[in-house]
mmCIF file of C-alpha atoms in Angstrom:
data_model
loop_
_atom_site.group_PDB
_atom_site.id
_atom_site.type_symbol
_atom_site.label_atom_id
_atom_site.label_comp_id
_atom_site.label_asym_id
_atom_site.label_seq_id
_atom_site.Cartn_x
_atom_site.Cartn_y
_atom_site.Cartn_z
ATOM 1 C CA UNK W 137 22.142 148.296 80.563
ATOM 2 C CA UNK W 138 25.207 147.898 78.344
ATOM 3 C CA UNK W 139 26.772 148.936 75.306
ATOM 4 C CA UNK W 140 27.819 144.964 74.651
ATOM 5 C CA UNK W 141 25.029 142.967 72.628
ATOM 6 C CA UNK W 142 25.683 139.182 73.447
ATOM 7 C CA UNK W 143 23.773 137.429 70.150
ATOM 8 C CA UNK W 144 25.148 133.649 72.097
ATOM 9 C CA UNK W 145 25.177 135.062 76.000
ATOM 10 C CA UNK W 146 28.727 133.544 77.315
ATOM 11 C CA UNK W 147 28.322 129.902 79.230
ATOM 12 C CA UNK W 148 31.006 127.461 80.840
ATOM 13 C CA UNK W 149 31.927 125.062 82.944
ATOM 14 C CA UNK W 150 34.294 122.796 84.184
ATOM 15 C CA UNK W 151 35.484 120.264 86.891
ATOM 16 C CA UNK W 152 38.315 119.019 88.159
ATOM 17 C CA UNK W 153 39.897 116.742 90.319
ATOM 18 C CA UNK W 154 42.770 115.465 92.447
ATOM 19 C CA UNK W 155 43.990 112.221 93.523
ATOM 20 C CA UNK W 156 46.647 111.528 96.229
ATOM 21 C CA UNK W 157 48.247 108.484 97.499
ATOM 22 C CA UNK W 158 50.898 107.789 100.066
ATOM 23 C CA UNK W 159 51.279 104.848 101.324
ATOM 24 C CA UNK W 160 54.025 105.118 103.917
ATOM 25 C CA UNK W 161 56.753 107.826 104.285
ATOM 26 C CA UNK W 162 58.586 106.090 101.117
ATOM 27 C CA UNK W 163 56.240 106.944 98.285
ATOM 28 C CA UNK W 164 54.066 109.933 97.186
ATOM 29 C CA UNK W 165 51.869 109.905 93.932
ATOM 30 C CA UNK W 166 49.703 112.642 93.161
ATOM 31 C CA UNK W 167 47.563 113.240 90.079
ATOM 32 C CA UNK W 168 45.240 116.223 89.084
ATOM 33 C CA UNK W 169 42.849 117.035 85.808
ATOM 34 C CA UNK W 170 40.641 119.624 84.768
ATOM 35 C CA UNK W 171 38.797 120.660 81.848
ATOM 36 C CA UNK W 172 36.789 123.657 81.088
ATOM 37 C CA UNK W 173 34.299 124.777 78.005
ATOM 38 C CA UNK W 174 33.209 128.136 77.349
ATOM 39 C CA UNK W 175 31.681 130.041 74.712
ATOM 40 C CA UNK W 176 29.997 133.257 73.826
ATOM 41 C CA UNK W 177 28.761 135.236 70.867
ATOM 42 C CA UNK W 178 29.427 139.443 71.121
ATOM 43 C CA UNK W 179 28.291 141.895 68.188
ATOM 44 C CA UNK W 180 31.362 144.308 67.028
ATOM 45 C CA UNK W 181 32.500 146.354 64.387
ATOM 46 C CA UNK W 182 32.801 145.355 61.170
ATOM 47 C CA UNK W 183 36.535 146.100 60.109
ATOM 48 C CA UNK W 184 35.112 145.456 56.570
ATOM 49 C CA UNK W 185 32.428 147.311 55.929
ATOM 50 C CA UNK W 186 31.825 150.660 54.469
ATOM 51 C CA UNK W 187 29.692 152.265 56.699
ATOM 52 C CA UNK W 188 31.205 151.895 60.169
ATOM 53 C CA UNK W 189 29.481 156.017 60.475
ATOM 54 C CA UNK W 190 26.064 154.740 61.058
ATOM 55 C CA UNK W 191 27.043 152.350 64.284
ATOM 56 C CA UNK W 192 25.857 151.534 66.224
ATOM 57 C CA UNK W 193 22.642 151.189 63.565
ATOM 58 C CA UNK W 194 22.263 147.587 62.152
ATOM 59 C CA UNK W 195 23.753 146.361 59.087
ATOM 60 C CA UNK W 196 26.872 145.769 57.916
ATOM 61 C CA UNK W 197 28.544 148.161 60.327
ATOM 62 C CA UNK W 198 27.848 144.869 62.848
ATOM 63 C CA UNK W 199 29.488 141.399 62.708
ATOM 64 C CA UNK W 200 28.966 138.670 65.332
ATOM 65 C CA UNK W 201 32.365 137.481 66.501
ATOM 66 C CA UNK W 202 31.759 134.099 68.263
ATOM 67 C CA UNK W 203 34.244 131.468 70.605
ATOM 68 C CA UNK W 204 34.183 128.061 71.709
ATOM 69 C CA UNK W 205 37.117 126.724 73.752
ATOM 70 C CA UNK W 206 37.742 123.664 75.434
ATOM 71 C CA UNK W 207 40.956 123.110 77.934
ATOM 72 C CA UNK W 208 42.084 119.504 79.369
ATOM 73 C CA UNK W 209 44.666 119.410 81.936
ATOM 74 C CA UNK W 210 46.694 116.637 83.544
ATOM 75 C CA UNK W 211 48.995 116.625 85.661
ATOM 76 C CA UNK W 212 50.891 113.426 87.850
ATOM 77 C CA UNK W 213 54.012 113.284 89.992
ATOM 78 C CA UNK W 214 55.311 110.618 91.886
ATOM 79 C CA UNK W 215 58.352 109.958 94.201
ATOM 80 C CA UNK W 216 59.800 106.998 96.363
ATOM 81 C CA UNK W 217 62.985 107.340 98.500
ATOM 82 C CA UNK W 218 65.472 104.894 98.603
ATOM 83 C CA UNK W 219 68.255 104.544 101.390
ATOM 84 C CA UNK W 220 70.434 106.795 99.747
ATOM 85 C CA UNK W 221 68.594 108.119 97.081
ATOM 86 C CA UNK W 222 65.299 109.695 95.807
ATOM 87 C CA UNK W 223 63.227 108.990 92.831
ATOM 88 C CA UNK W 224 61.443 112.096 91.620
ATOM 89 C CA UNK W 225 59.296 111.597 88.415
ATOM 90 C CA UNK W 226 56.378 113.350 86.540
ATOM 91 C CA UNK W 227 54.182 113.680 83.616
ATOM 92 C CA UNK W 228 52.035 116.944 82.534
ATOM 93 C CA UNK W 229 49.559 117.126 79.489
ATOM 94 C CA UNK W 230 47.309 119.623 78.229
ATOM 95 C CA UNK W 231 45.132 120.136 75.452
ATOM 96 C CA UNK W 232 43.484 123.953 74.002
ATOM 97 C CA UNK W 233 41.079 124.340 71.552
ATOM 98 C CA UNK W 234 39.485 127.551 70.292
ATOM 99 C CA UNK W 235 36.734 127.385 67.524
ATOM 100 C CA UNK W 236 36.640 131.166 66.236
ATOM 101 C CA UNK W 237 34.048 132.882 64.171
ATOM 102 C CA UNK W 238 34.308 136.070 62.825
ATOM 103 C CA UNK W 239 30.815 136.438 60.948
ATOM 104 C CA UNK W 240 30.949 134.045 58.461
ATOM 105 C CA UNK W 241 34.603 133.915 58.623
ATOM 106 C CA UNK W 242 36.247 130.363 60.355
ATOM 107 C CA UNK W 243 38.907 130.596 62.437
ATOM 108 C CA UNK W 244 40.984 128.135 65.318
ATOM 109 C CA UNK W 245 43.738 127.921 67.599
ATOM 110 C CA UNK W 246 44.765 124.409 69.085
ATOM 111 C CA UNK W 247 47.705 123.828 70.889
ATOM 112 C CA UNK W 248 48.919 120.881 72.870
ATOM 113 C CA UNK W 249 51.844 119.824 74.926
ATOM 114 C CA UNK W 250 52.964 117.081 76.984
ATOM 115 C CA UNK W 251 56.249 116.828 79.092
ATOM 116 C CA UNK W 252 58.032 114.413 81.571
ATOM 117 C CA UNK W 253 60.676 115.125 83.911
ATOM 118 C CA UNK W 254 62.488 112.506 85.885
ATOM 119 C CA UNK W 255 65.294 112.792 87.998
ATOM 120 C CA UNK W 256 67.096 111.108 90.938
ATOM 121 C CA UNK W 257 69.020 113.067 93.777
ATOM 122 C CA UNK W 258 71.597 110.889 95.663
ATOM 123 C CA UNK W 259 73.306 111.491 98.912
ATOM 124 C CA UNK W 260 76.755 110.578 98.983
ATOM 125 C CA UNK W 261 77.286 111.482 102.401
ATOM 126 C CA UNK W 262 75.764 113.994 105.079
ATOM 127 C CA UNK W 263 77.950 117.135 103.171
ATOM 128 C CA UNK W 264 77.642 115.843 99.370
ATOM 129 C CA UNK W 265 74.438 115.719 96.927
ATOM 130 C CA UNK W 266 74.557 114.661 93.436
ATOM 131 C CA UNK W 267 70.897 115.883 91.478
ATOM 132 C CA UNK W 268 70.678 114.183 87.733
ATOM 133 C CA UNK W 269 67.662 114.529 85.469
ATOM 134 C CA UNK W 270 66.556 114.681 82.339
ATOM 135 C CA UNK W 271 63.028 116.326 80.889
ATOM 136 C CA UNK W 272 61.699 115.753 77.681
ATOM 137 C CA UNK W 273 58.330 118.406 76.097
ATOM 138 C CA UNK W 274 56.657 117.889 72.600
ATOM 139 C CA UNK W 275 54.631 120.924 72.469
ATOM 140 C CA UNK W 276 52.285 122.200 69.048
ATOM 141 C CA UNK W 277 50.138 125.115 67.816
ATOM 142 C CA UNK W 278 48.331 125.797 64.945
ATOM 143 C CA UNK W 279 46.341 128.551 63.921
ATOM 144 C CA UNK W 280 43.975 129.173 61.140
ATOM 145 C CA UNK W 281 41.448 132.207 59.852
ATOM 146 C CA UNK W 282 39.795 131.631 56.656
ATOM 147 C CA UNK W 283 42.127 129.882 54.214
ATOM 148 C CA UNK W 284 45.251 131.023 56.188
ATOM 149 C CA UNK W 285 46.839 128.473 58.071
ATOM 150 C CA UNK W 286 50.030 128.411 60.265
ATOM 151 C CA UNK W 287 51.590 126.454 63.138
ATOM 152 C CA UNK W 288 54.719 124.587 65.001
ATOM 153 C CA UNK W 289 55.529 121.496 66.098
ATOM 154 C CA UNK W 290 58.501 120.861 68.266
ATOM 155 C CA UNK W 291 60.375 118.594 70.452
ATOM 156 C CA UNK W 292 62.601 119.940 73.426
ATOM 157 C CA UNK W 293 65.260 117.373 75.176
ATOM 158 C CA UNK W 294 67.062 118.371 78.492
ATOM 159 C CA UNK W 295 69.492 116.533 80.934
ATOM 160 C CA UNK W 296 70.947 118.251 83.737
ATOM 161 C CA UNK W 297 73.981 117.232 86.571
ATOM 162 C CA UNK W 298 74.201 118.938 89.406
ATOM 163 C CA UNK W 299 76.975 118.512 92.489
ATOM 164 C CA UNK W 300 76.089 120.190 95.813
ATOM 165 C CA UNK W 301 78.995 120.605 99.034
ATOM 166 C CA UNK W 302 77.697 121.593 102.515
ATOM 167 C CA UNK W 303 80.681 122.531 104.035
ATOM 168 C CA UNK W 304 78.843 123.450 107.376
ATOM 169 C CA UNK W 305 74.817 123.808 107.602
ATOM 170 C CA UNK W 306 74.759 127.299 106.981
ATOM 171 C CA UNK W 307 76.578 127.481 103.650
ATOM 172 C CA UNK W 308 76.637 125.112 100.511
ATOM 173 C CA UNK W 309 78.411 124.989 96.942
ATOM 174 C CA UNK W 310 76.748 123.657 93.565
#
């Protein structure tokens, strides 16, 4: 027995998946996705009502908070190498939605992002590395209960440089 009435008992799934290719000691790609549902429907306290004494006696001391969510992930990377120098590259992507009820009471959270690196790292010589890339995001959220409504949408742009000395094996400089 429990204390926990479930008036929508929880359910889910999912799957997934991954993909991988190399075709010689050059290249790599890889690539992965998922996506997942869920929901369930719990009984709780009614922050609203009057006569929260009585509980756990039915009425309006009880209110049926219910979710739905649904996640979508991606996810890819690929890399070839060059004589002197290796192309690393890759892409991520994911998608979150929550469908909220609290009694009668809509509510919702969705947020999204996607983002891409890409960089290169050359080898000048045996001792000297030069690492250059640049990433790029684009993420969102909104939120909502009722007639409320919020959220953010942004856009993040990054490029980095980066110089690396082995003077001997053991020790290095960036």
């Amino acid at each position: 027995n429990s204390n926990i009435h479930f008036f929508h008992i929880p359910t889910g799934g999912g799957f997934s998946g991954k993909y991988v290719h190399a075709p010689g000691n050059k290249d790599l790609l890889k690539i992965f996705f998922k996506y997942d549902a869920s929901s369930s429907g719990t009984d709780v306290v009614n922050p609203y009502a009057s006569d929260i004494v009585n509980f756990p006696v039915a009425g309006d001391s009880i209110i049926g908070f219910g979710l739905k969510n649904t996640t979508l992930y991606f996810n890819s990377f690929y890399r070839h190498t060059f004589e002197n120098f290796i192309l690393r590259t890759s892409v991520s992507a994911s998608n979150n939605k929550d469908a909220i009820s609290w009694g009668v009471i809509p509510g919702s959270n969705r947020d999204w992002r996607v983002q891409w690196k890409g960089e290169v790292l050359y080898n000048i010589s045996d001792q000297v590395n030069l690492l250059a890339g640049s990433e790029l995001q684009r993420y969102q959220f909104n939120q909502a209960f009722s007639t409320f409504h919020s959220g953010f949408n942004e856009f993040l742009a990054g490029g980095y440089a980066e110089l690396e000395w082995k003077p001997v094996n053991w020790l290095a400089f960036k």
